Amino acid sequence: MNHSEFAAFLKSRRDRIRPSEVGLPTGPRRRVSGLRREEVAQLAGLSADYYTELERGRGAQPSAQVLAALARALRLNGDARDHLFHLADRPVPPAHGTAAHVQPALLGLLDRLTTTPAQVITDLHETLVQNPLAAALLGRPTAERGPGASLVYRWFTDPAARAVYPAEDHPHHSRVFVADLQAVAARRGRDTAVNRMVGELRRRSEEFAGLWDAHDVGLRRTDHKRIVHPALGVIELDCHVLLSEDGCQRLLWFSAPPGTEGAAQLELLSVIGTQDMPSAGGIGG
C-alpha cells in the first residue's frame, strides 16, 4: 500500500468538498474551505482518530468496507473511487451488489433530501445508503450478503421480510417485484447474479415461479404504499423512484400530501428516530 499517496489523495479530495454539498452547515468560524477531518470521519462512519491516522499516512491497510465508506463520504466518481482502491492495494469492487459505488448524482440528491425518507438501492433492491429518516421508517439495511441482501429475494424466502407491508397488500407487491425483476433480468442479459437469484427463487417459492412464468414486465417508478411502522402503525405514503442513467441504481423517496395523517406521521419520525427499529433491509422501489 502506498501510504503517502493514499494520504495525499484523501486530503486533496477533502479540500474540494464544501460543507453545503454534503448537507453540513457552513459557519462563519470555519478556517478551511473544504471539510474538516472529523466531518469526513462522521460522513464515513469512522472515528476521527482513525481517519486522521489515514490522512497522516499511518496505520494498517484499510478494508474494502472502509474504502467504500470514504468514497461515498468524499463524493468520488467512479474513476476516483477506483484510484482510491488501487492506492490502498485493494481489488476494485464489482459494479453490482452491496459493494457497488453509489453514483455521485444520486448521492448528491440524497444529501438534499433531509426532510423526507430517502435511500439509494440497486436494481436488485439491495440498500446501498439511506438518510436518517429512511432508517427510522424502514429500519437499517440487512447485514446479509449475496442473494439475501436483496429484498426481492427475502420477500419470497423469508416471511419476516413481508412484515413491512400489511398482509392484504402482499399479492400486489409480489406481482410488482417479479415484473420489475423481469425487466432487470432482460436489461442485464446473461448476468450470473440475476440468473442465480431467479433459479433459486423458482426452486424455493411456488408463488415466485407462477408469477415469473406469467412474464409480466414493468419497472416500478412510482407507487402508493402502506408501510407498517412499529410505533406509528400503518403509514400511507407515495413512493417515488428516480433511476440512474444506466438503470443499475435507484433513488427512492417517500412523501405524503400536506394535511394528511401520513404527513403528520412523517413529522414524528424525526422525533422517534431509529430507537428500537429492527434491521428490515429497506423497501424496494
Short mmCIF file of C-alpha atoms in Angstrom, two decimals:
data_model
loop_
_atom_site.label_atom_id
_atom_site.label_comp_id
_atom_site.label_asym_id
_atom_site.label_seq_id
_atom_site.Cartn_x
_atom_site.Cartn_y
_atom_site.Cartn_z
CA MET A 1 0.00 0.00 0.00
CA ASN A 2 1.26 3.47 -0.90
CA HIS A 3 0.57 5.24 2.41
CA SER A 4 1.87 8.68 1.43
CA GLU A 5 -0.01 8.83 -1.89
CA PHE A 6 -3.14 7.46 -0.25
CA ALA A 7 -2.97 10.15 2.45
CA ALA A 8 -2.34 12.92 -0.09
CA PHE A 9 -5.27 11.80 -2.21
CA LEU A 10 -7.63 11.80 0.77
CA LYS A 11 -6.61 15.32 1.73
CA SER A 12 -6.92 16.62 -1.81
CA ARG A 13 -10.47 15.28 -2.09
CA ARG A 14 -11.44 16.59 1.35
CA ASP A 15 -10.26 20.09 0.46
CA ARG A 16 -12.51 20.19 -2.62
CA ILE A 17 -15.84 19.48 -0.93
CA ARG A 18 -17.90 22.31 0.50
CA PRO A 19 -19.94 21.51 3.62
CA SER A 20 -23.15 22.57 1.91
CA GLU A 21 -22.57 19.90 -0.76
CA VAL A 22 -22.92 17.13 1.83
CA GLY A 23 -25.64 18.63 3.98
CA LEU A 24 -23.38 20.16 6.64
CA PRO A 25 -23.78 23.72 7.98
CA THR A 26 -21.36 26.43 6.89
CA GLY A 27 -20.48 28.54 9.89
CA PRO A 28 -18.62 31.87 9.98
CA ARG A 29 -15.79 30.45 12.10
CA ARG A 30 -14.59 27.81 9.62
CA ARG A 31 -10.87 28.04 8.92
CA VAL A 32 -10.94 25.64 5.95
CA SER A 33 -12.91 25.94 2.74
CA GLY A 34 -13.38 22.19 2.45
CA LEU A 35 -14.37 19.59 5.00
CA ARG A 36 -12.70 19.08 8.34
CA ARG A 37 -11.17 15.69 9.10
CA GLU A 38 -13.79 14.96 11.74
CA GLU A 39 -16.55 15.75 9.24
CA VAL A 40 -15.21 13.22 6.74
CA ALA A 41 -15.00 10.69 9.55
CA GLN A 42 -18.59 11.42 10.55
CA LEU A 43 -19.86 11.03 6.98
CA ALA A 44 -17.96 7.76 6.56
CA GLY A 45 -18.99 6.34 9.94
CA LEU A 46 -15.38 6.21 11.19
CA SER A 47 -13.71 7.53 14.30
CA ALA A 48 -11.98 10.90 13.89
CA ASP A 49 -8.74 9.44 15.26
CA TYR A 50 -8.76 6.62 12.74
CA TYR A 51 -9.38 8.91 9.79
CA THR A 52 -6.66 11.29 11.00
CA GLU A 53 -4.17 8.42 11.05
CA LEU A 54 -5.12 7.51 7.48
CA GLU A 55 -4.61 11.08 6.29
CA ARG A 56 -1.25 11.19 8.01
CA GLY A 57 -0.13 8.12 6.12
CA ARG A 58 -0.13 5.81 9.10
CA GLY A 59 -1.95 2.74 10.30
CA ALA A 60 -2.94 -0.57 8.78
CA GLN A 61 -4.30 -1.11 5.30
CA PRO A 62 -7.99 -0.02 5.30
CA SER A 63 -10.59 -2.63 4.49
CA ALA A 64 -12.75 -2.60 1.38
CA GLN A 65 -15.70 -1.53 3.54
CA VAL A 66 -13.77 1.47 4.88
CA LEU A 67 -12.66 2.44 1.39
CA ALA A 68 -16.23 2.28 0.10
CA ALA A 69 -17.39 4.46 3.00
CA LEU A 70 -14.64 7.00 2.30
CA ALA A 71 -15.51 7.06 -1.41
CA ARG A 72 -19.11 7.88 -0.54
CA ALA A 73 -18.18 10.48 2.08
CA LEU A 74 -15.80 12.22 -0.34
CA ARG A 75 -18.32 12.00 -3.22
CA LEU A 76 -15.80 10.33 -5.52
CA ASN A 77 -16.77 9.47 -9.07
CA GLY A 78 -16.08 6.01 -10.46
CA ASP A 79 -12.53 6.69 -11.62
CA ALA A 80 -11.55 8.41 -8.37
CA ARG A 81 -13.10 5.58 -6.33
CA ASP A 82 -11.11 3.02 -8.32
CA HIS A 83 -7.94 5.09 -7.78
CA LEU A 84 -8.56 5.09 -4.02
CA PHE A 85 -8.78 1.28 -4.04
CA HIS A 86 -5.64 1.00 -6.16
CA LEU A 87 -3.67 3.23 -3.78
CA ALA A 88 -4.83 1.06 -0.87
CA ASP A 89 -3.83 -2.09 -2.80
CA ARG A 90 -7.37 -3.48 -2.67
CA PRO A 91 -9.33 -5.06 -5.54
CA VAL A 92 -11.86 -2.71 -7.11
CA PRO A 93 -15.39 -3.84 -6.10
CA PRO A 94 -17.82 -5.15 -8.71
CA ALA A 95 -20.28 -2.81 -10.39
CA HIS A 96 -23.27 -4.56 -8.81
CA GLY A 97 -24.24 -5.69 -5.32
CA THR A 98 -23.97 -4.10 -1.90
CA ALA A 99 -20.32 -3.16 -2.52
CA ALA A 100 -21.27 -1.10 -5.57
CA HIS A 101 -20.22 2.53 -5.59
CA VAL A 102 -23.19 4.85 -5.12
CA GLN A 103 -23.42 7.05 -8.18
CA PRO A 104 -22.46 10.64 -7.22
CA ALA A 105 -25.51 12.19 -8.90
CA LEU A 106 -27.90 10.11 -6.78
CA LEU A 107 -25.82 10.66 -3.66
CA GLY A 108 -25.90 14.40 -4.25
CA LEU A 109 -29.68 14.35 -4.47
CA LEU A 110 -29.90 12.19 -1.36
CA ASP A 111 -27.86 14.80 0.53
CA ARG A 112 -30.55 17.37 -0.23
CA LEU A 113 -33.48 15.22 0.86
CA THR A 114 -33.25 16.00 4.56
CA THR A 115 -36.94 16.29 5.41
CA THR A 116 -38.26 13.11 3.81
CA PRO A 117 -37.20 9.44 3.98
CA ALA A 118 -34.88 8.60 1.08
CA GLN A 119 -32.40 5.91 0.13
CA VAL A 120 -30.38 4.57 -2.80
CA ILE A 121 -30.85 0.92 -3.79
CA THR A 122 -29.58 -1.29 -6.58
CA ASP A 123 -31.77 -2.66 -9.36
CA LEU A 124 -31.99 -5.88 -7.30
CA HIS A 125 -33.35 -3.92 -4.31
CA GLU A 126 -30.18 -4.00 -2.22
CA THR A 127 -29.92 -0.95 0.04
CA LEU A 128 -26.68 0.99 -0.52
CA VAL A 129 -27.20 4.12 1.58
CA GLN A 130 -30.11 5.81 3.35
CA ASN A 131 -30.76 9.03 5.21
CA PRO A 132 -31.75 9.04 8.92
CA LEU A 133 -35.48 9.36 8.17
CA ALA A 134 -35.37 6.31 5.89
CA ALA A 135 -33.69 4.34 8.67
CA ALA A 136 -36.43 5.49 11.05
CA LEU A 137 -39.17 4.49 8.62
CA LEU A 138 -37.79 1.27 7.18
CA GLY A 139 -35.12 0.05 9.58
CA ARG A 140 -31.43 -0.20 8.86
CA PRO A 141 -30.15 -2.29 5.92
CA THR A 142 -29.77 -6.02 6.42
CA ALA A 143 -26.31 -7.38 7.18
CA GLU A 144 -26.86 -10.26 4.75
CA ARG A 145 -24.71 -10.60 1.66
CA GLY A 146 -25.21 -12.47 -1.60
CA PRO A 147 -28.82 -13.09 -2.68
CA GLY A 148 -30.06 -12.44 0.87
CA ALA A 149 -29.07 -8.77 0.54
CA SER A 150 -31.90 -8.34 -1.98
CA LEU A 151 -35.34 -7.50 -0.63
CA VAL A 152 -36.86 -9.29 -3.62
CA TYR A 153 -35.07 -12.49 -2.66
CA ARG A 154 -36.02 -12.18 1.03
CA TRP A 155 -39.63 -11.34 0.09
CA PHE A 156 -40.13 -14.82 -1.35
CA THR A 157 -37.89 -16.77 1.07
CA ASP A 158 -38.26 -15.09 4.48
CA PRO A 159 -41.77 -14.35 5.85
CA ALA A 160 -40.31 -11.73 8.20
CA ALA A 161 -39.39 -9.56 5.21
CA ARG A 162 -43.10 -9.05 4.48
CA ALA A 163 -43.87 -7.51 7.87
CA VAL A 164 -43.15 -4.06 6.46
CA TYR A 165 -46.42 -4.18 4.46
CA PRO A 166 -49.97 -5.12 5.59
CA ALA A 167 -50.84 -8.72 4.67
CA GLU A 168 -53.61 -7.69 2.29
CA ASP A 169 -51.07 -5.74 0.21
CA HIS A 170 -48.66 -8.67 -0.20
CA PRO A 171 -50.08 -10.01 -3.51
CA HIS A 172 -49.71 -6.59 -5.13
CA HIS A 173 -46.09 -6.23 -4.05
CA SER A 174 -45.27 -9.78 -5.13
CA ARG A 175 -46.53 -9.05 -8.63
CA VAL A 176 -44.67 -5.75 -8.83
CA PHE A 177 -41.41 -7.22 -7.54
CA VAL A 178 -41.45 -10.02 -10.12
CA ALA A 179 -42.44 -7.74 -13.01
CA ASP A 180 -39.61 -5.40 -12.03
CA LEU A 181 -37.12 -8.29 -11.84
CA GLN A 182 -38.22 -9.46 -15.30
CA ALA A 183 -37.24 -6.06 -16.72
CA VAL A 184 -33.92 -6.03 -14.86
CA ALA A 185 -33.05 -9.55 -16.00
CA ALA A 186 -33.73 -8.60 -19.63
CA ARG A 187 -31.61 -5.45 -19.38
CA ARG A 188 -28.69 -7.21 -17.70
CA GLY A 189 -28.74 -10.10 -20.16
CA ARG A 190 -26.75 -13.17 -19.14
CA ASP A 191 -25.91 -11.82 -15.72
CA THR A 192 -24.74 -14.50 -13.29
CA ALA A 193 -26.17 -12.87 -10.16
CA VAL A 194 -29.62 -12.38 -11.67
CA ASN A 195 -29.79 -15.84 -13.19
CA ARG A 196 -28.72 -17.41 -9.90
CA MET A 197 -31.34 -15.45 -8.00
CA VAL A 198 -34.13 -16.33 -10.42
CA GLY A 199 -33.19 -20.02 -10.41
CA GLU A 200 -33.05 -20.15 -6.62
CA LEU A 201 -36.37 -18.34 -6.24
CA ARG A 202 -38.09 -20.64 -8.72
CA ARG A 203 -36.95 -23.61 -6.64
CA ARG A 204 -37.87 -22.15 -3.27
CA SER A 205 -41.12 -20.29 -3.97
CA GLU A 206 -44.14 -21.58 -5.89
CA GLU A 207 -45.59 -18.07 -5.78
CA PHE A 208 -42.50 -16.62 -7.46
CA ALA A 209 -42.38 -19.39 -10.08
CA GLY A 210 -46.02 -18.82 -11.01
CA LEU A 211 -45.57 -15.06 -11.31
CA TRP A 212 -42.33 -15.43 -13.25
CA ASP A 213 -43.99 -17.74 -15.77
CA ALA A 214 -46.71 -15.11 -16.32
CA HIS A 215 -43.99 -12.91 -17.94
CA ASP A 216 -45.42 -9.60 -16.76
CA VAL A 217 -42.79 -6.87 -17.13
CA GLY A 218 -42.67 -3.39 -15.63
CA LEU A 219 -40.12 -1.26 -13.80
CA ARG A 220 -41.60 0.29 -10.68
CA ARG A 221 -41.22 4.05 -10.98
CA THR A 222 -43.86 5.18 -8.51
CA ASP A 223 -46.31 3.54 -6.12
CA HIS A 224 -48.68 4.24 -3.25
CA LYS A 225 -47.58 2.23 -0.22
CA ARG A 226 -48.87 1.40 3.20
CA ILE A 227 -45.90 0.83 5.50
CA VAL A 228 -46.20 -0.83 8.91
CA HIS A 229 -44.16 1.07 11.48
CA PRO A 230 -43.71 -0.48 14.97
CA ALA A 231 -44.53 2.78 16.78
CA LEU A 232 -46.69 4.77 14.36
CA GLY A 233 -48.79 2.00 12.88
CA VAL A 234 -49.68 1.95 9.19
CA ILE A 235 -48.34 4.96 7.28
CA GLU A 236 -49.75 5.73 3.83
CA LEU A 237 -47.11 7.27 1.58
CA ASP A 238 -46.27 7.87 -2.04
CA CYS A 239 -43.01 6.26 -3.13
CA HIS A 240 -41.13 7.98 -5.93
CA VAL A 241 -38.28 6.39 -7.88
CA LEU A 242 -35.52 8.04 -9.89
CA LEU A 243 -33.41 5.64 -11.95
CA SER A 244 -29.74 6.26 -12.70
CA GLU A 245 -28.80 6.70 -16.34
CA ASP A 246 -27.58 3.10 -16.63
CA GLY A 247 -30.54 1.73 -14.64
CA CYS A 248 -28.31 -0.01 -12.09
CA GLN A 249 -29.27 2.18 -9.13
CA ARG A 250 -32.38 3.97 -7.90
CA LEU A 251 -33.09 6.85 -5.60
CA LEU A 252 -36.28 6.29 -3.58
CA TRP A 253 -38.04 8.95 -1.55
CA PHE A 254 -41.32 8.93 0.32
CA SER A 255 -43.86 11.72 0.70
CA ALA A 256 -47.42 12.39 1.77
CA PRO A 257 -49.81 15.21 0.78
CA PRO A 258 -49.83 18.12 3.26
CA GLY A 259 -52.53 17.87 5.89
CA THR A 260 -52.84 14.08 5.70
CA GLU A 261 -52.24 11.66 8.52
CA GLY A 262 -49.25 10.32 6.61
CA ALA A 263 -47.66 13.78 6.59
CA ALA A 264 -48.16 14.10 10.34
CA GLN A 265 -46.64 10.65 10.89
CA LEU A 266 -43.59 11.58 8.81
CA GLU A 267 -43.05 14.60 11.05
CA LEU A 268 -42.99 12.29 14.08
CA LEU A 269 -40.27 10.14 12.54
CA SER A 270 -37.57 12.69 13.24
CA VAL A 271 -38.56 12.59 16.91
CA ILE A 272 -38.82 8.82 17.20
CA GLY A 273 -35.66 8.18 15.19
CA THR A 274 -34.31 4.65 14.93
CA GLN A 275 -34.91 3.65 18.54
CA ASP A 276 -36.00 0.03 18.77
CA MET A 277 -36.10 -0.27 14.99
CA PRO A 278 -35.16 -3.72 13.65
CA SER A 279 -32.91 -4.28 10.67
CA ALA A 280 -35.50 -4.50 7.92
CA GLY A 281 -33.26 -4.02 4.94
CA GLY A 282 -35.26 -1.23 3.39
CA ILE A 283 -38.01 -1.23 0.82
CA GLY A 284 -37.63 -1.80 -2.88
CA GLY A 285 -38.85 0.67 -5.43
#
